[in-house]
Amino acid sequence: MSSKLRELILLRHAKSDWQQAELADIDRPLSSKGKKTAAKIGKWIKNQGLLPDLILVSPAVRTQQTLKRVCNECPANSIVVPELYLADLDTLKTVLAQAPTAQRIMLIGHNPGLERLFNYLCNQPLEQDFNLFPTAALAHFIMPNNWSSLEAGDGRLAQFVRPKEAF
């Protein structure tokens, strides 16, 4: 087995629209601002040369719409993973352990799970304020080759970008 390092990009979905209060959470779409931000983060990813080989995405409407706008700028293979919808840390670790092997994987999901995974991989938590990992924020990690049993601190944070910093 190769000891080559792999990469993981965590991307929180872009800003969702709360205008239709009757919609189930999973059915909430992106706001108009979220749509623009998702396209901009896609351009940023492309400009940084961070095109993923594989994208794992939650089935929620807002994550699917984020994926569509990101992929307009940087197309990649994607897999909808039902377990990613509002996933907790243990579920996220399991999804990554079972993910197909790819050099650079992007995971598009939700808080608080993504922030908890971020904290776990860094082993240096962000302050417990979810505004520190806002919608459309991106964390880029250098990871070990084998993701079958991730331990705290296994990720090395290469970049963390909030939308307002990327554009």
CSV table of N, CA and C in Angstrom, one decimal:
chain,number,residue,atom,x,y,z
A,1,MET,N,0.8,-1.2,0.0
A,1,MET,CA,0.0,0.0,0.0
A,1,MET,C,0.9,1.2,0.0
A,2,SER,N,0.5,2.2,-0.8
A,2,SER,CA,1.2,3.5,-0.9
A,2,SER,C,1.1,4.3,0.3
A,3,SER,N,2.2,5.0,0.6
A,3,SER,CA,2.1,5.9,1.8
A,3,SER,C,1.8,7.3,1.3
A,4,LYS,N,1.4,7.5,0.0
A,4,LYS,CA,1.1,8.8,-0.5
A,4,LYS,C,-0.1,9.4,0.2
A,5,LEU,N,0.0,10.7,0.5
A,5,LEU,CA,-1.0,11.4,1.2
A,5,LEU,C,-2.2,11.7,0.3
A,6,ARG,N,-3.3,11.8,0.9
A,6,ARG,CA,-4.6,12.2,0.2
A,6,ARG,C,-5.1,13.5,0.7
A,7,GLU,N,-6.1,14.0,0.1
A,7,GLU,CA,-6.6,15.3,0.5
A,7,GLU,C,-8.2,15.2,0.7
A,8,LEU,N,-8.6,16.0,1.7
A,8,LEU,CA,-10.1,16.1,2.0
A,8,LEU,C,-10.5,17.5,2.0
A,9,ILE,N,-11.5,17.8,1.3
A,9,ILE,CA,-12.1,19.2,1.3
A,9,ILE,C,-13.5,19.1,2.0
A,10,LEU,N,-13.7,19.8,3.0
A,10,LEU,CA,-15.0,19.9,3.7
A,10,LEU,C,-15.6,21.2,3.2
A,11,LEU,N,-16.8,21.1,2.7
A,11,LEU,CA,-17.5,22.3,2.2
A,11,LEU,C,-18.9,22.3,2.8
A,12,ARG,N,-19.2,23.3,3.6
A,12,ARG,CA,-20.5,23.5,4.1
A,12,ARG,C,-21.4,24.1,3.0
A,13,HIS,N,-22.6,23.6,2.9
A,13,HIS,CA,-23.5,24.1,1.9
A,13,HIS,C,-23.6,25.6,2.0
A,14,ALA,N,-24.0,26.2,0.8
A,14,ALA,CA,-24.2,27.7,0.8
A,14,ALA,C,-25.5,28.1,1.5
A,15,LYS,N,-25.7,29.4,1.7
A,15,LYS,CA,-26.8,29.9,2.5
A,15,LYS,C,-28.1,29.4,1.9
A,16,SER,N,-29.0,28.9,2.8
A,16,SER,CA,-30.3,28.4,2.4
A,16,SER,C,-31.4,29.5,2.6
A,17,ASP,N,-32.5,29.2,2.0
A,17,ASP,CA,-33.6,30.1,2.0
A,17,ASP,C,-34.6,29.6,3.0
A,18,TRP,N,-35.0,30.5,3.9
A,18,TRP,CA,-36.0,30.2,5.0
A,18,TRP,C,-37.3,30.8,4.7
A,19,GLN,N,-37.6,31.3,3.5
A,19,GLN,CA,-38.8,32.0,3.2
A,19,GLN,C,-40.1,31.1,3.2
A,20,GLN,N,-39.9,29.8,2.9
A,20,GLN,CA,-41.0,28.9,2.9
A,20,GLN,C,-41.0,28.0,4.1
A,21,ALA,N,-41.6,28.6,5.2
A,21,ALA,CA,-41.5,27.9,6.5
A,21,ALA,C,-42.1,26.5,6.5
A,22,GLU,N,-43.0,26.2,5.6
A,22,GLU,CA,-43.7,24.9,5.6
A,22,GLU,C,-42.8,23.8,5.0
A,23,LEU,N,-41.7,24.2,4.4
A,23,LEU,CA,-40.8,23.1,3.8
A,23,LEU,C,-40.1,22.3,4.9
A,24,ALA,N,-40.0,21.1,4.7
A,24,ALA,CA,-39.2,20.2,5.5
A,24,ALA,C,-37.7,20.7,5.4
A,25,ASP,N,-36.9,20.5,6.5
A,25,ASP,CA,-35.5,21.0,6.5
A,25,ASP,C,-34.8,20.4,5.3
A,26,ILE,N,-35.0,19.2,4.9
A,26,ILE,CA,-34.2,18.6,3.8
A,26,ILE,C,-34.6,19.2,2.5
A,27,ASP,N,-35.7,19.8,2.4
A,27,ASP,CA,-36.2,20.4,1.1
A,27,ASP,C,-35.9,21.9,1.0
A,28,ARG,N,-35.2,22.5,2.0
A,28,ARG,CA,-34.9,23.9,1.9
A,28,ARG,C,-33.9,24.2,0.8
A,29,PRO,N,-34.2,25.1,-0.2
A,29,PRO,CA,-33.3,25.4,-1.2
A,29,PRO,C,-32.3,26.5,-0.8
A,30,LEU,N,-31.4,26.8,-1.7
A,30,LEU,CA,-30.5,27.9,-1.5
A,30,LEU,C,-31.2,29.2,-1.7
A,31,SER,N,-30.7,30.2,-1.0
A,31,SER,CA,-31.2,31.6,-1.2
A,31,SER,C,-30.5,32.1,-2.5
A,32,SER,N,-30.9,33.3,-3.0
A,32,SER,CA,-30.3,33.8,-4.1
A,32,SER,C,-28.8,34.1,-3.8
A,33,LYS,N,-28.6,34.6,-2.6
A,33,LYS,CA,-27.2,34.9,-2.2
A,33,LYS,C,-26.4,33.6,-2.1
A,34,GLY,N,-27.0,32.5,-1.6
A,34,GLY,CA,-26.3,31.2,-1.6
A,34,GLY,C,-26.0,30.7,-2.9
A,35,LYS,N,-26.8,30.9,-3.9
A,35,LYS,CA,-26.5,30.4,-5.3
A,35,LYS,C,-25.3,31.1,-5.8
A,36,LYS,N,-25.3,32.5,-5.6
A,36,LYS,CA,-24.1,33.2,-6.1
A,36,LYS,C,-22.8,32.8,-5.4
A,37,THR,N,-22.9,32.6,-4.1
A,37,THR,CA,-21.7,32.3,-3.3
A,37,THR,C,-21.2,30.9,-3.7
A,38,ALA,N,-22.1,29.9,-3.9
A,38,ALA,CA,-21.7,28.6,-4.3
A,38,ALA,C,-21.0,28.6,-5.7
A,39,ALA,N,-21.4,29.4,-6.6
A,39,ALA,CA,-20.7,29.6,-7.9
A,39,ALA,C,-19.4,30.2,-7.7
A,40,LYS,N,-19.3,31.2,-6.8
A,40,LYS,CA,-18.0,31.9,-6.5
A,40,LYS,C,-17.0,30.9,-5.9
A,41,ILE,N,-17.5,30.1,-4.9
A,41,ILE,CA,-16.6,29.1,-4.3
A,41,ILE,C,-16.1,28.1,-5.3
A,42,GLY,N,-17.0,27.7,-6.2
A,42,GLY,CA,-16.5,26.8,-7.3
A,42,GLY,C,-15.4,27.5,-8.1
A,43,LYS,N,-15.5,28.7,-8.5
A,43,LYS,CA,-14.5,29.4,-9.2
A,43,LYS,C,-13.2,29.5,-8.4
A,44,TRP,N,-13.4,29.8,-7.1
A,44,TRP,CA,-12.2,29.8,-6.2
A,44,TRP,C,-11.5,28.5,-6.2
A,45,ILE,N,-12.2,27.4,-6.0
A,45,ILE,CA,-11.7,26.0,-6.0
A,45,ILE,C,-10.9,25.8,-7.3
A,46,LYS,N,-11.5,26.1,-8.4
A,46,LYS,CA,-10.8,26.0,-9.8
A,46,LYS,C,-9.5,26.8,-9.8
A,47,ASN,N,-9.6,28.1,-9.4
A,47,ASN,CA,-8.4,29.0,-9.5
A,47,ASN,C,-7.3,28.5,-8.5
A,48,GLN,N,-7.7,27.8,-7.4
A,48,GLN,CA,-6.7,27.3,-6.5
A,48,GLN,C,-6.1,25.9,-7.0
A,49,GLY,N,-6.6,25.4,-8.0
A,49,GLY,CA,-6.2,24.1,-8.5
A,49,GLY,C,-6.6,22.9,-7.5
A,50,LEU,N,-7.7,23.1,-6.9
A,50,LEU,CA,-8.2,22.1,-5.9
A,50,LEU,C,-9.4,21.3,-6.4
A,51,LEU,N,-9.4,21.0,-7.7
A,51,LEU,CA,-10.5,20.2,-8.2
A,51,LEU,C,-10.5,18.9,-7.6
A,52,PRO,N,-11.7,18.5,-7.0
A,52,PRO,CA,-11.8,17.2,-6.4
A,52,PRO,C,-11.9,16.0,-7.5
A,53,ASP,N,-11.4,14.9,-7.1
A,53,ASP,CA,-11.6,13.7,-7.9
A,53,ASP,C,-13.0,13.1,-7.7
A,54,LEU,N,-13.5,13.3,-6.5
A,54,LEU,CA,-14.8,12.7,-6.1
A,54,LEU,C,-15.5,13.7,-5.1
A,55,ILE,N,-16.8,13.8,-5.3
A,55,ILE,CA,-17.5,14.6,-4.3
A,55,ILE,C,-18.6,13.7,-3.7
A,56,LEU,N,-18.6,13.7,-2.3
A,56,LEU,CA,-19.6,13.0,-1.6
A,56,LEU,C,-20.6,14.1,-1.0
A,57,VAL,N,-21.9,14.0,-1.3
A,57,VAL,CA,-22.8,15.0,-1.0
A,57,VAL,C,-24.1,14.5,-0.3
A,58,SER,N,-24.6,15.3,0.6
A,58,SER,CA,-25.8,15.1,1.3
A,58,SER,C,-27.0,15.1,0.3
A,59,PRO,N,-28.1,14.4,0.6
A,59,PRO,CA,-29.2,14.5,-0.3
A,59,PRO,C,-30.1,15.7,-0.2
A,60,ALA,N,-29.8,16.6,0.8
A,60,ALA,CA,-30.6,17.8,1.0
A,60,ALA,C,-30.6,18.7,-0.2
A,61,VAL,N,-31.7,19.4,-0.5
A,61,VAL,CA,-31.8,20.2,-1.6
A,61,VAL,C,-30.7,21.3,-1.6
A,62,ARG,N,-30.4,21.9,-0.5
A,62,ARG,CA,-29.4,23.0,-0.4
A,62,ARG,C,-28.0,22.4,-0.7
A,63,THR,N,-27.7,21.2,-0.4
A,63,THR,CA,-26.4,20.7,-0.7
A,63,THR,C,-26.3,20.3,-2.2
A,64,GLN,N,-27.4,19.8,-2.7
A,64,GLN,CA,-27.5,19.4,-4.1
A,64,GLN,C,-27.3,20.7,-5.0
A,65,GLN,N,-27.9,21.8,-4.6
A,65,GLN,CA,-27.8,23.0,-5.3
A,65,GLN,C,-26.4,23.6,-5.2
A,66,THR,N,-25.8,23.5,-4.0
A,66,THR,CA,-24.4,23.9,-3.8
A,66,THR,C,-23.5,23.1,-4.8
A,67,LEU,N,-23.7,21.8,-4.8
A,67,LEU,CA,-22.9,20.9,-5.7
A,67,LEU,C,-23.1,21.4,-7.1
A,68,LYS,N,-24.3,21.6,-7.6
A,68,LYS,CA,-24.5,22.0,-9.0
A,68,LYS,C,-23.8,23.2,-9.3
A,69,ARG,N,-23.8,24.2,-8.5
A,69,ARG,CA,-23.1,25.5,-8.8
A,69,ARG,C,-21.6,25.4,-8.7
A,70,VAL,N,-21.1,24.6,-7.7
A,70,VAL,CA,-19.7,24.4,-7.6
A,70,VAL,C,-19.2,23.6,-8.8
A,71,CYS,N,-20.0,22.6,-9.3
A,71,CYS,CA,-19.5,21.7,-10.4
A,71,CYS,C,-19.7,22.4,-11.7
A,72,ASN,N,-20.5,23.5,-11.8
A,72,ASN,CA,-20.5,24.3,-13.0
A,72,ASN,C,-19.1,24.8,-13.3
A,73,GLU,N,-18.4,25.1,-12.2
A,73,GLU,CA,-17.0,25.7,-12.3
A,73,GLU,C,-15.9,24.6,-12.3
A,74,CYS,N,-16.2,23.5,-11.6
A,74,CYS,CA,-15.1,22.5,-11.5
A,74,CYS,C,-15.8,21.1,-11.5
A,75,PRO,N,-16.2,20.6,-12.7
A,75,PRO,CA,-16.9,19.3,-12.7
A,75,PRO,C,-16.1,18.2,-12.1
A,76,ALA,N,-16.8,17.3,-11.4
A,76,ALA,CA,-16.2,16.1,-10.8
A,76,ALA,C,-17.3,15.1,-10.6
A,77,ASN,N,-16.9,13.8,-10.4
A,77,ASN,CA,-17.8,12.8,-10.1
A,77,ASN,C,-18.4,13.0,-8.8
A,78,SER,N,-19.7,12.7,-8.6
A,78,SER,CA,-20.3,12.9,-7.3
A,78,SER,C,-21.2,11.7,-7.0
A,79,ILE,N,-21.3,11.5,-5.7
A,79,ILE,CA,-22.1,10.4,-5.1
A,79,ILE,C,-23.0,11.0,-4.0
A,80,VAL,N,-24.3,10.9,-4.1
A,80,VAL,CA,-25.2,11.3,-3.1
A,80,VAL,C,-25.1,10.2,-2.0
A,81,VAL,N,-24.8,10.6,-0.8
A,81,VAL,CA,-24.7,9.7,0.4
A,81,VAL,C,-25.8,10.1,1.4
A,82,PRO,N,-26.9,9.3,1.4
A,82,PRO,CA,-28.0,9.7,2.3
A,82,PRO,C,-27.6,9.9,3.8
A,83,GLU,N,-26.6,9.2,4.3
A,83,GLU,CA,-26.1,9.3,5.7
A,83,GLU,C,-25.5,10.7,6.0
A,84,LEU,N,-25.1,11.5,4.9
A,84,LEU,CA,-24.5,12.8,5.2
A,84,LEU,C,-25.5,13.8,5.6
A,85,TYR,N,-26.8,13.6,5.4
A,85,TYR,CA,-27.8,14.6,5.8
A,85,TYR,C,-27.8,14.7,7.4
A,86,LEU,N,-27.3,15.9,7.8
A,86,LEU,CA,-27.2,16.2,9.2
A,86,LEU,C,-26.4,15.2,10.0
A,87,ALA,N,-25.4,14.7,9.4
A,87,ALA,CA,-24.5,13.6,10.0
A,87,ALA,C,-23.8,14.1,11.2
A,88,ASP,N,-23.6,13.2,12.2
A,88,ASP,CA,-22.8,13.6,13.3
A,88,ASP,C,-21.3,13.1,13.0
A,89,LEU,N,-20.4,13.3,14.0
A,89,LEU,CA,-19.0,13.0,13.8
A,89,LEU,C,-18.8,11.5,13.4
A,90,ASP,N,-19.4,10.6,14.2
A,90,ASP,CA,-19.2,9.2,14.0
A,90,ASP,C,-19.7,8.8,12.6
A,91,THR,N,-20.8,9.3,12.2
A,91,THR,CA,-21.3,9.0,10.8
A,91,THR,C,-20.4,9.5,9.7
A,92,LEU,N,-19.9,10.7,9.9
A,92,LEU,CA,-18.9,11.3,8.9
A,92,LEU,C,-17.7,10.5,8.8
A,93,LYS,N,-17.2,10.0,10.0
A,93,LYS,CA,-16.0,9.2,10.0
A,93,LYS,C,-16.3,7.8,9.2
A,94,THR,N,-17.4,7.3,9.5
A,94,THR,CA,-17.8,6.0,8.8
A,94,THR,C,-17.9,6.2,7.3
A,95,VAL,N,-18.6,7.3,6.9
A,95,VAL,CA,-18.7,7.6,5.4
A,95,VAL,C,-17.3,7.7,4.8
A,96,LEU,N,-16.4,8.5,5.4
A,96,LEU,CA,-15.1,8.6,4.9
A,96,LEU,C,-14.3,7.3,4.9
A,97,ALA,N,-14.5,6.4,5.9
A,97,ALA,CA,-13.9,5.1,5.9
A,97,ALA,C,-14.4,4.2,4.8
A,98,GLN,N,-15.6,4.4,4.3
A,98,GLN,CA,-16.2,3.6,3.3
A,98,GLN,C,-16.1,4.2,1.9
A,99,ALA,N,-15.6,5.4,1.8
A,99,ALA,CA,-15.5,6.2,0.6
A,99,ALA,C,-14.6,5.5,-0.4
A,100,PRO,N,-15.0,5.6,-1.7
A,100,PRO,CA,-14.1,5.0,-2.7
A,100,PRO,C,-12.8,5.8,-2.7
A,101,THR,N,-11.7,5.1,-3.0
A,101,THR,CA,-10.4,5.7,-3.0
A,101,THR,C,-10.3,6.7,-4.1
A,102,ALA,N,-9.9,7.9,-3.7
A,102,ALA,CA,-9.7,9.0,-4.6
A,102,ALA,C,-8.6,9.9,-4.0
A,103,GLN,N,-7.8,10.5,-4.8
A,103,GLN,CA,-6.7,11.4,-4.3
A,103,GLN,C,-7.2,12.6,-3.5
A,104,ARG,N,-8.3,13.2,-4.1
A,104,ARG,CA,-8.9,14.4,-3.4
A,104,ARG,C,-10.4,14.3,-3.4
A,105,ILE,N,-10.9,14.2,-2.2
A,105,ILE,CA,-12.4,14.0,-2.0
A,105,ILE,C,-12.9,15.3,-1.4
A,106,MET,N,-14.0,15.7,-1.9
A,106,MET,CA,-14.8,16.8,-1.3
A,106,MET,C,-16.0,16.3,-0.7
A,107,LEU,N,-16.3,16.7,0.5
A,107,LEU,CA,-17.6,16.3,1.2
A,107,LEU,C,-18.4,17.6,1.4
A,108,ILE,N,-19.6,17.6,0.8
A,108,ILE,CA,-20.5,18.7,1.0
A,108,ILE,C,-21.6,18.3,2.0
A,109,GLY,N,-21.7,19.1,3.1
A,109,GLY,CA,-22.6,18.7,4.1
A,109,GLY,C,-23.1,19.8,5.0
A,110,HIS,N,-23.3,19.5,6.2
A,110,HIS,CA,-24.0,20.4,7.2
A,110,HIS,C,-23.2,20.6,8.5
A,111,ASN,N,-23.5,21.7,9.1
A,111,ASN,CA,-23.1,21.9,10.5
A,111,ASN,C,-24.2,21.3,11.4
A,112,PRO,N,-24.0,20.9,12.6
A,112,PRO,CA,-22.7,21.0,13.3
A,112,PRO,C,-21.7,19.9,13.0
A,113,GLY,N,-22.1,18.9,12.2
A,113,GLY,CA,-21.2,17.8,11.9
A,113,GLY,C,-19.9,18.1,11.3
A,114,LEU,N,-20.0,19.0,10.2
A,114,LEU,CA,-18.7,19.4,9.5
A,114,LEU,C,-17.8,20.1,10.5
A,115,GLU,N,-18.3,20.9,11.3
A,115,GLU,CA,-17.4,21.6,12.3
A,115,GLU,C,-16.8,20.6,13.3
A,116,ARG,N,-17.6,19.7,13.7
A,116,ARG,CA,-17.1,18.7,14.6
A,116,ARG,C,-16.0,17.8,14.0
A,117,LEU,N,-16.2,17.5,12.7
A,117,LEU,CA,-15.2,16.7,11.9
A,117,LEU,C,-13.9,17.6,11.8
A,118,PHE,N,-14.1,18.8,11.5
A,118,PHE,CA,-13.0,19.8,11.4
A,118,PHE,C,-12.2,19.8,12.7
A,119,ASN,N,-12.9,19.9,13.8
A,119,ASN,CA,-12.2,20.0,15.1
A,119,ASN,C,-11.5,18.6,15.4
A,120,TYR,N,-12.1,17.5,15.0
A,120,TYR,CA,-11.5,16.2,15.3
A,120,TYR,C,-10.2,16.0,14.4
A,121,LEU,N,-10.3,16.4,13.2
A,121,LEU,CA,-9.1,16.2,12.3
A,121,LEU,C,-8.0,17.1,12.7
A,122,CYS,N,-8.3,18.3,13.2
A,122,CYS,CA,-7.2,19.3,13.6
A,122,CYS,C,-6.7,19.0,15.0
A,123,ASN,N,-7.6,18.4,15.8
A,123,ASN,CA,-7.3,18.2,17.2
A,123,ASN,C,-7.0,19.5,17.9
A,124,GLN,N,-7.5,20.6,17.3
A,124,GLN,CA,-7.4,21.9,17.8
A,124,GLN,C,-8.8,22.6,17.5
A,125,PRO,N,-9.7,22.5,18.3
A,125,PRO,CA,-11.1,23.0,18.0
A,125,PRO,C,-11.1,24.5,17.7
A,126,LEU,N,-12.0,24.8,16.7
A,126,LEU,CA,-12.4,26.2,16.6
A,126,LEU,C,-13.2,26.5,17.8
A,127,GLU,N,-13.4,27.8,18.1
A,127,GLU,CA,-14.3,28.1,19.2
A,127,GLU,C,-15.6,27.6,18.8
A,128,GLN,N,-16.4,27.3,19.8
A,128,GLN,CA,-17.7,26.7,19.6
A,128,GLN,C,-18.7,27.7,19.1
A,129,ASP,N,-18.5,28.3,18.0
A,129,ASP,CA,-19.4,29.3,17.4
A,129,ASP,C,-19.5,28.9,15.9
A,130,PHE,N,-20.6,28.5,15.5
A,130,PHE,CA,-20.8,28.0,14.1
A,130,PHE,C,-20.6,29.0,13.1
A,131,ASN,N,-20.6,30.3,13.5
A,131,ASN,CA,-20.3,31.3,12.5
A,131,ASN,C,-18.8,31.3,12.1
A,132,LEU,N,-18.0,30.5,12.8
A,132,LEU,CA,-16.6,30.4,12.4
A,132,LEU,C,-16.5,29.3,11.3
A,133,PHE,N,-17.5,28.5,11.0
A,133,PHE,CA,-17.6,27.7,9.9
A,133,PHE,C,-18.9,28.0,9.2
A,134,PRO,N,-19.0,29.2,8.6
A,134,PRO,CA,-20.3,29.6,8.1
A,134,PRO,C,-20.6,28.9,6.8
A,135,THR,N,-21.8,29.2,6.3
A,135,THR,CA,-22.2,28.5,5.0
A,135,THR,C,-21.2,28.9,4.0
A,136,ALA,N,-20.9,27.9,3.1
A,136,ALA,CA,-20.0,28.0,2.0
A,136,ALA,C,-18.5,28.1,2.4
A,137,ALA,N,-18.2,27.9,3.7
A,137,ALA,CA,-16.9,27.8,4.1
A,137,ALA,C,-16.2,26.5,3.7
A,138,LEU,N,-14.9,26.6,3.5
A,138,LEU,CA,-14.2,25.4,3.0
A,138,LEU,C,-12.9,25.2,3.8
A,139,ALA,N,-12.7,23.9,4.2
A,139,ALA,CA,-11.5,23.5,4.9
A,139,ALA,C,-10.8,22.4,4.0
A,140,HIS,N,-9.6,22.6,3.8
A,140,HIS,CA,-8.8,21.7,2.9
A,140,HIS,C,-7.7,21.1,3.8
A,141,PHE,N,-7.8,19.7,3.9
A,141,PHE,CA,-6.9,18.9,4.7
A,141,PHE,C,-6.0,18.0,3.9
A,142,ILE,N,-4.8,17.9,4.4
A,142,ILE,CA,-3.9,16.8,3.9
A,142,ILE,C,-4.1,15.7,4.9
A,143,MET,N,-4.3,14.5,4.3
A,143,MET,CA,-4.8,13.4,5.1
A,143,MET,C,-3.8,12.2,4.9
A,144,PRO,N,-3.9,11.2,5.8
A,144,PRO,CA,-3.1,10.0,5.6
A,144,PRO,C,-3.7,9.2,4.4
A,145,ASN,N,-3.0,8.3,3.8
A,145,ASN,CA,-3.5,7.5,2.7
A,145,ASN,C,-4.7,6.7,3.1
A,146,ASN,N,-4.7,6.1,4.3
A,146,ASN,CA,-5.7,5.2,4.8
A,146,ASN,C,-6.7,5.9,5.7
A,147,TRP,N,-8.0,5.9,5.3
A,147,TRP,CA,-9.0,6.6,6.0
A,147,TRP,C,-9.9,5.6,6.8
A,148,SER,N,-9.5,4.4,6.8
A,148,SER,CA,-10.4,3.4,7.4
A,148,SER,C,-10.7,3.6,8.9
A,149,SER,N,-9.7,4.2,9.6
A,149,SER,CA,-9.9,4.4,11.0
A,149,SER,C,-9.2,5.7,11.4
A,150,LEU,N,-9.8,6.8,11.1
A,150,LEU,CA,-9.3,8.1,11.4
A,150,LEU,C,-9.2,8.3,12.9
A,151,GLU,N,-8.1,8.9,13.3
A,151,GLU,CA,-7.9,9.3,14.7
A,151,GLU,C,-7.9,10.8,14.8
A,152,ALA,N,-8.1,11.3,16.0
A,152,ALA,CA,-8.1,12.8,16.3
A,152,ALA,C,-6.7,13.3,15.9
A,153,GLY,N,-6.7,14.4,15.1
A,153,GLY,CA,-5.4,15.0,14.7
A,153,GLY,C,-4.8,14.4,13.4
A,154,ASP,N,-5.5,13.5,12.8
A,154,ASP,CA,-5.0,12.8,11.5
A,154,ASP,C,-4.9,13.8,10.4
A,155,GLY,N,-5.7,14.9,10.4
A,155,GLY,CA,-5.7,15.8,9.3
A,155,GLY,C,-4.7,17.0,9.6
A,156,ARG,N,-4.1,17.4,8.5
A,156,ARG,CA,-3.3,18.7,8.6
A,156,ARG,C,-4.0,19.7,7.8
A,157,LEU,N,-4.4,20.8,8.5
A,157,LEU,CA,-5.2,21.8,7.8
A,157,LEU,C,-4.3,22.6,6.9
A,158,ALA,N,-4.6,22.6,5.6
A,158,ALA,CA,-3.8,23.3,4.6
A,158,ALA,C,-4.4,24.7,4.3
A,159,GLN,N,-5.7,24.8,4.3
A,159,GLN,CA,-6.4,26.0,4.1
A,159,GLN,C,-7.8,26.0,4.8
A,160,PHE,N,-8.2,27.2,5.2
A,160,PHE,CA,-9.5,27.3,5.7
A,160,PHE,C,-10.0,28.7,5.2
A,161,VAL,N,-11.1,28.6,4.4
A,161,VAL,CA,-11.5,29.8,3.7
A,161,VAL,C,-13.0,30.1,4.0
A,162,ARG,N,-13.3,31.2,4.5
A,162,ARG,CA,-14.7,31.7,4.6
A,162,ARG,C,-15.1,32.4,3.3
A,163,PRO,N,-16.3,32.4,2.9
A,163,PRO,CA,-16.7,33.0,1.6
A,163,PRO,C,-16.2,34.4,1.4
A,164,LYS,N,-16.3,35.2,2.5
A,164,LYS,CA,-15.9,36.6,2.3
A,164,LYS,C,-14.4,36.8,2.1
A,165,GLU,N,-13.6,35.7,2.5
A,165,GLU,CA,-12.2,35.8,2.3
A,165,GLU,C,-11.7,35.3,0.9
A,166,ALA,N,-12.6,34.5,0.2
A,166,ALA,CA,-12.2,33.9,-1.0
A,166,ALA,C,-12.5,34.8,-2.2
A,167,PHE,N,-13.3,35.8,-2.0
A,167,PHE,CA,-13.6,36.6,-3.2
A,167,PHE,C,-13.3,38.0,-3.1
